[in-house]
mmCIF file of C-alpha atoms in Angstrom:
data_model
loop_
_atom_site.group_PDB
_atom_site.id
_atom_site.type_symbol
_atom_site.label_atom_id
_atom_site.label_comp_id
_atom_site.label_asym_id
_atom_site.label_seq_id
_atom_site.Cartn_x
_atom_site.Cartn_y
_atom_site.Cartn_z
ATOM 1 C CA MET A 1 -62.883 208.704 149.299
ATOM 2 C CA SER A 2 -60.322 206.287 150.724
ATOM 3 C CA PHE A 3 -61.891 202.858 150.410
ATOM 4 C CA PRO A 4 -61.664 200.698 153.569
ATOM 5 C CA ASP A 5 -59.409 197.644 153.719
ATOM 6 C CA GLY A 6 -61.332 194.454 154.284
ATOM 7 C CA LEU A 7 -63.423 191.630 152.911
ATOM 8 C CA LEU A 8 -66.513 191.895 150.761
ATOM 9 C CA LEU A 9 -68.650 188.775 151.054
ATOM 10 C CA VAL A 10 -70.515 188.292 147.786
ATOM 11 C CA ASP A 11 -73.326 185.873 146.982
ATOM 12 C CA LYS A 12 -72.402 185.217 143.351
ATOM 13 C CA PRO A 13 -75.292 184.242 141.085
ATOM 14 C CA ALA A 14 -74.903 181.477 138.526
ATOM 15 C CA GLY A 15 -73.895 182.917 135.145
ATOM 16 C CA PRO A 16 -71.188 185.551 135.660
ATOM 17 C CA THR A 17 -67.578 184.577 136.236
ATOM 18 C CA SER A 18 -65.659 185.459 139.393
ATOM 19 C CA TYR A 19 -63.792 188.035 137.318
ATOM 20 C CA ASP A 20 -67.107 189.583 136.252
ATOM 21 C CA ILE A 21 -67.795 190.264 139.932
ATOM 22 C CA ILE A 22 -64.398 191.948 140.233
ATOM 23 C CA ARG A 23 -65.179 194.092 137.167
ATOM 24 C CA TRP A 24 -68.462 195.250 138.726
ATOM 25 C CA ILE A 25 -66.677 196.354 141.902
ATOM 26 C CA LYS A 26 -63.259 197.653 140.827
ATOM 27 C CA PRO A 27 -64.337 201.006 139.310
ATOM 28 C CA LYS A 28 -65.871 201.991 142.669
ATOM 29 C CA LEU A 29 -62.733 201.442 144.762
ATOM 30 C CA GLY A 30 -60.791 204.591 143.936
ATOM 31 C CA GLY A 31 -57.692 202.662 142.930
ATOM 32 C CA ALA A 32 -57.583 200.308 145.923
ATOM 33 C CA LYS A 33 -56.127 196.857 145.293
ATOM 34 C CA ILE A 34 -58.613 194.067 144.744
ATOM 35 C CA GLY A 35 -58.507 190.276 144.560
ATOM 36 C CA HIS A 36 -60.591 187.278 145.494
ATOM 37 C CA ALA A 37 -60.142 184.057 147.449
ATOM 38 C CA GLY A 38 -61.273 181.073 145.417
ATOM 39 C CA THR A 39 -62.689 181.035 141.887
ATOM 40 C CA LEU A 40 -66.287 179.990 141.265
ATOM 41 C CA ASP A 41 -67.150 178.708 137.797
ATOM 42 C CA PRO A 42 -69.958 180.463 135.878
ATOM 43 C CA LEU A 43 -72.263 177.499 136.610
ATOM 44 C CA ALA A 44 -71.636 177.840 140.345
ATOM 45 C CA SER A 45 -73.255 180.253 142.757
ATOM 46 C CA GLY A 46 -72.619 181.197 146.346
ATOM 47 C CA LEU A 47 -69.948 182.728 148.532
ATOM 48 C CA LEU A 48 -67.151 184.607 146.802
ATOM 49 C CA ILE A 49 -64.803 186.545 149.081
ATOM 50 C CA VAL A 50 -63.443 189.725 147.506
ATOM 51 C CA LEU A 51 -60.286 191.111 149.152
ATOM 52 C CA ILE A 52 -59.786 194.869 149.173
ATOM 53 C CA GLY A 53 -56.675 196.899 149.978
ATOM 54 C CA LYS A 54 -54.438 195.363 152.639
ATOM 55 C CA ALA A 55 -56.759 192.342 152.780
ATOM 56 C CA THR A 56 -55.201 191.133 149.516
ATOM 57 C CA LYS A 57 -52.137 190.170 151.573
ATOM 58 C CA ARG A 58 -54.300 187.680 153.476
ATOM 59 C CA GLN A 59 -55.413 185.770 150.389
ATOM 60 C CA ASP A 60 -53.587 182.566 151.342
ATOM 61 C CA ASP A 61 -55.107 182.636 154.840
ATOM 62 C CA VAL A 62 -58.607 182.676 153.403
ATOM 63 C CA MET A 63 -58.023 180.272 150.512
ATOM 64 C CA GLY A 64 -56.462 177.692 152.807
ATOM 65 C CA SER A 65 -59.686 177.324 154.806
ATOM 66 C CA ASP A 66 -62.180 174.479 154.495
ATOM 67 C CA LYS A 67 -65.169 175.019 152.203
ATOM 68 C CA ILE A 68 -68.797 173.919 152.451
ATOM 69 C CA TYR A 69 -70.726 173.237 149.244
ATOM 70 C CA ARG A 70 -74.191 172.110 148.233
ATOM 71 C CA CYS A 71 -74.082 170.123 145.004
ATOM 72 C CA ARG A 72 -76.547 168.538 142.623
ATOM 73 C CA LEU A 73 -75.530 165.849 140.143
ATOM 74 C CA LYS A 74 -76.991 163.906 137.263
ATOM 75 C CA PHE A 75 -76.260 160.197 136.830
ATOM 76 C CA GLY A 76 -75.776 158.363 133.558
ATOM 77 C CA VAL A 77 -73.752 160.993 131.707
ATOM 78 C CA ARG A 78 -70.129 162.145 131.559
ATOM 79 C CA THR A 79 -68.993 165.435 130.021
ATOM 80 C CA ASP A 80 -65.612 166.911 129.145
ATOM 81 C CA THR A 81 -66.002 169.672 131.736
ATOM 82 C CA GLY A 82 -67.421 167.502 134.507
ATOM 83 C CA ASP A 83 -70.635 169.549 134.545
ATOM 84 C CA VAL A 84 -73.752 169.976 132.417
ATOM 85 C CA THR A 85 -72.267 172.904 130.453
ATOM 86 C CA GLY A 86 -69.787 170.594 128.751
ATOM 87 C CA ARG A 87 -69.753 168.324 125.718
ATOM 88 C CA THR A 88 -71.241 164.900 126.379
ATOM 89 C CA LEU A 89 -68.602 162.173 126.245
ATOM 90 C CA GLU A 90 -70.668 159.180 127.288
ATOM 91 C CA THR A 91 -74.203 158.285 128.314
ATOM 92 C CA SER A 92 -75.442 155.184 130.064
ATOM 93 C CA ALA A 93 -78.552 153.212 129.161
ATOM 94 C CA ALA A 94 -78.579 151.553 132.577
ATOM 95 C CA PRO A 95 -81.597 152.163 134.844
ATOM 96 C CA ALA A 96 -81.348 155.006 137.350
ATOM 97 C CA PRO A 97 -79.564 153.826 140.484
ATOM 98 C CA GLU A 98 -81.583 152.976 143.576
ATOM 99 C CA SER A 99 -81.653 155.798 146.095
ATOM 100 C CA GLU A 100 -80.372 153.557 148.905
ATOM 101 C CA ARG A 101 -77.271 152.741 146.884
ATOM 102 C CA VAL A 102 -76.712 156.395 146.025
ATOM 103 C CA TRP A 103 -76.926 157.415 149.679
ATOM 104 C CA ARG A 104 -74.524 154.641 150.698
ATOM 105 C CA VAL A 105 -71.961 155.526 148.028
ATOM 106 C CA ILE A 106 -72.071 159.279 148.709
ATOM 107 C CA SER A 107 -71.717 158.758 152.469
ATOM 108 C CA GLY A 108 -68.719 156.504 151.841
ATOM 109 C CA PHE A 109 -66.655 159.335 150.385
ATOM 110 C CA ALA A 110 -65.968 160.902 153.787
ATOM 111 C CA GLY A 111 -62.270 160.780 154.615
ATOM 112 C CA ASP A 112 -58.902 161.395 152.966
ATOM 113 C CA HIS A 113 -58.437 160.881 149.223
ATOM 114 C CA MET A 114 -55.998 161.429 146.367
ATOM 115 C CA GLN A 115 -57.717 163.544 143.719
ATOM 116 C CA THR A 116 -56.568 164.473 140.215
ATOM 117 C CA PRO A 117 -57.447 168.102 139.373
ATOM 118 C CA PRO A 118 -59.744 168.399 136.333
ATOM 119 C CA MET A 119 -58.566 170.014 133.105
ATOM 120 C CA TYR A 120 -61.415 172.513 133.390
ATOM 121 C CA SER A 121 -60.029 174.255 136.476
ATOM 122 C CA ALA A 122 -58.224 177.481 137.359
ATOM 123 C CA LEU A 123 -55.125 175.538 138.396
ATOM 124 C CA LYS A 124 -52.162 176.843 136.423
ATOM 125 C CA GLN A 125 -49.398 175.080 134.546
ATOM 126 C CA LYS A 126 -46.473 177.306 133.592
ATOM 127 C CA GLY A 127 -48.670 180.302 134.345
ATOM 128 C CA VAL A 128 -51.542 179.188 132.099
ATOM 129 C CA PRO A 129 -54.888 178.132 133.656
ATOM 130 C CA LEU A 130 -55.731 174.549 132.762
ATOM 131 C CA TYR A 131 -59.178 175.521 131.500
ATOM 132 C CA LYS A 132 -57.566 177.643 128.761
ATOM 133 C CA LEU A 133 -55.556 174.651 127.603
ATOM 134 C CA ALA A 134 -58.666 172.465 127.743
ATOM 135 C CA ARG A 135 -60.558 174.919 125.527
ATOM 136 C CA GLN A 136 -57.765 174.488 122.978
ATOM 137 C CA GLY A 137 -58.353 170.746 123.034
ATOM 138 C CA LYS A 138 -55.179 170.093 125.013
ATOM 139 C CA THR A 139 -54.771 167.694 127.911
ATOM 140 C CA VAL A 140 -51.741 167.773 130.203
ATOM 141 C CA GLU A 141 -50.641 165.423 132.939
ATOM 142 C CA ARG A 142 -51.862 166.390 136.408
ATOM 143 C CA GLN A 143 -50.519 164.843 139.572
ATOM 144 C CA PRO A 144 -53.041 163.536 142.124
ATOM 145 C CA ARG A 145 -53.154 165.616 145.287
ATOM 146 C CA PRO A 146 -54.336 164.765 148.811
ATOM 147 C CA VAL A 147 -57.736 166.187 149.765
ATOM 148 C CA ALA A 148 -59.914 165.691 152.814
ATOM 149 C CA ILE A 149 -63.687 165.259 152.872
ATOM 150 C CA ARG A 150 -64.452 166.277 156.471
ATOM 151 C CA TRP A 151 -68.069 165.207 156.145
ATOM 152 C CA ILE A 152 -70.508 164.556 153.331
ATOM 153 C CA GLU A 153 -74.275 164.501 153.767
ATOM 154 C CA PRO A 154 -76.652 163.067 151.136
ATOM 155 C CA LEU A 155 -79.725 165.297 150.843
ATOM 156 C CA ASP A 156 -81.905 163.501 148.311
ATOM 157 C CA ALA A 157 -81.769 160.958 145.517
ATOM 158 C CA SER A 158 -84.538 160.432 143.002
ATOM 159 C CA GLY A 159 -84.346 158.961 139.509
ATOM 160 C CA ASP A 160 -81.148 160.051 137.783
ATOM 161 C CA GLU A 161 -80.427 162.983 140.123
ATOM 162 C CA ALA A 162 -79.079 163.415 143.638
ATOM 163 C CA SER A 163 -77.776 166.182 145.872
ATOM 164 C CA PHE A 164 -75.446 166.432 148.840
ATOM 165 C CA ARG A 165 -73.643 168.872 151.144
ATOM 166 C CA VAL A 166 -69.957 168.519 151.818
ATOM 167 C CA ARG A 167 -67.255 170.119 153.913
ATOM 168 C CA CYS A 168 -63.864 169.673 152.303
ATOM 169 C CA SER A 169 -60.287 170.863 152.462
ATOM 170 C CA SER A 170 -58.889 173.591 150.282
ATOM 171 C CA GLY A 171 -58.006 172.313 146.818
ATOM 172 C CA THR A 172 -60.890 169.846 146.576
ATOM 173 C CA TYR A 173 -62.661 169.871 143.207
ATOM 174 C CA ILE A 174 -66.340 169.061 143.581
ATOM 175 C CA ARG A 175 -66.770 168.205 139.896
ATOM 176 C CA SER A 176 -64.069 165.547 140.334
ATOM 177 C CA LEU A 177 -65.823 164.274 143.453
ATOM 178 C CA VAL A 178 -69.051 164.024 141.438
ATOM 179 C CA GLU A 179 -67.298 162.025 138.725
ATOM 180 C CA ASP A 180 -65.837 159.700 141.367
ATOM 181 C CA ILE A 181 -69.315 159.217 142.844
ATOM 182 C CA GLY A 182 -70.670 158.441 139.381
ATOM 183 C CA ALA A 183 -67.928 155.870 138.789
ATOM 184 C CA ALA A 184 -68.641 154.224 142.150
ATOM 185 C CA VAL A 185 -72.401 154.079 141.527
ATOM 186 C CA GLY A 186 -71.855 153.003 137.909
ATOM 187 C CA GLY A 187 -72.741 154.749 134.664
ATOM 188 C CA GLY A 188 -70.980 158.033 135.401
ATOM 189 C CA ALA A 189 -72.247 161.382 136.683
ATOM 190 C CA THR A 190 -71.830 165.073 136.004
ATOM 191 C CA MET A 191 -72.440 168.152 138.145
ATOM 192 C CA SER A 192 -75.640 170.091 137.433
ATOM 193 C CA ALA A 193 -75.556 172.764 140.160
ATOM 194 C CA LEU A 194 -73.164 173.976 142.848
ATOM 195 C CA THR A 195 -73.444 176.515 145.652
ATOM 196 C CA ARG A 196 -70.594 177.444 147.989
ATOM 197 C CA GLU A 197 -72.079 178.050 151.412
ATOM 198 C CA ALA A 198 -68.996 178.788 153.505
ATOM 199 C CA ILE A 199 -65.255 179.437 153.438
ATOM 200 C CA GLY A 200 -63.813 178.868 156.886
ATOM 201 C CA SER A 201 -65.883 180.961 159.318
ATOM 202 C CA PHE A 202 -67.342 183.159 156.554
ATOM 203 C CA THR A 203 -70.844 182.119 155.522
ATOM 204 C CA ILE A 204 -73.194 182.932 152.673
ATOM 205 C CA ASP A 205 -75.902 184.322 154.961
ATOM 206 C CA ARG A 206 -73.639 187.368 155.578
ATOM 207 C CA ALA A 207 -73.030 187.968 151.865
ATOM 208 C CA THR A 208 -74.356 190.720 149.581
ATOM 209 C CA PRO A 209 -76.206 189.433 146.487
ATOM 210 C CA GLY A 210 -73.951 189.891 143.466
ATOM 211 C CA ASP A 211 -76.620 191.538 141.333
ATOM 212 C CA ARG A 212 -77.138 194.179 144.029
ATOM 213 C CA LEU A 213 -73.450 195.129 143.917
ATOM 214 C CA ARG A 214 -73.912 196.605 140.461
ATOM 215 C CA GLN A 215 -76.486 199.030 141.866
ATOM 216 C CA LEU A 216 -74.430 200.296 144.836
ATOM 217 C CA ASP A 217 -72.381 203.477 144.650
ATOM 218 C CA ALA A 218 -68.952 203.658 146.280
ATOM 219 C CA ASP A 219 -70.257 204.889 149.660
ATOM 220 C CA ALA A 220 -72.907 202.189 149.877
ATOM 221 C CA LEU A 221 -70.422 199.530 148.790
ATOM 222 C CA ALA A 222 -67.959 200.624 151.474
ATOM 223 C CA GLN A 223 -70.645 200.040 154.110
ATOM 224 C CA THR A 224 -70.823 196.358 153.163
ATOM 225 C CA VAL A 225 -67.096 195.731 153.660
ATOM 226 C CA LEU A 226 -66.083 193.611 156.643
ATOM 227 C CA PRO A 227 -63.144 195.514 158.213
ATOM 228 C CA LEU A 228 -59.803 193.758 158.172
ATOM 229 C CA GLU A 229 -59.479 193.784 161.961
ATOM 230 C CA ALA A 230 -62.913 192.200 162.450
ATOM 231 C CA ALA A 231 -62.390 189.627 159.714
ATOM 232 C CA PHE A 232 -59.209 188.240 161.257
ATOM 233 C CA ALA A 233 -59.832 188.953 164.929
#
């Protein structure tokens, strides 16, 4: 069969990499080109947009869109990766911050910022992803970049944990935002969970669960593709 050009909206579970999702799908495409718009770390879950056929030429259009995330963080600890999968660098013996202070600090991050990309990211230097260099114990200079937090909404804060939702510009690293929040509250913080809920107008409620993709044959998979014309109408 000739696989349709378009977008496949995937609800990625925590655990597999974005490339794992591609590997599950690619053998069913009959040779059609495939790519994705925006890497999700193994820890992260949520919306991953897979581009098929001619849709791969629209990668920049999709990746340049705002994103919406739901994030959970843990106060009093810093790790080398910026999330709970990493090696602990520092812990704080200070009492858990008061929830009112946490809410005030998180809300205060709305607006424009300069943000330094983390070493554990897919950003490339001389063609090599930074996370590969970080795994080799290397650190390279990264230039701060402008990012925009369109809005940020605290959801809860209790003890040494808190969660929030945020809409941000393309290129914003949530793990870096979490570390900045931890520094502002005092005692540090690291990300414990992350879900991407939307990329531009594409939302997670329209996505196919990633685990289900492995069970679909080529015909069934083709039925889940959002046609190119409809996606960019």
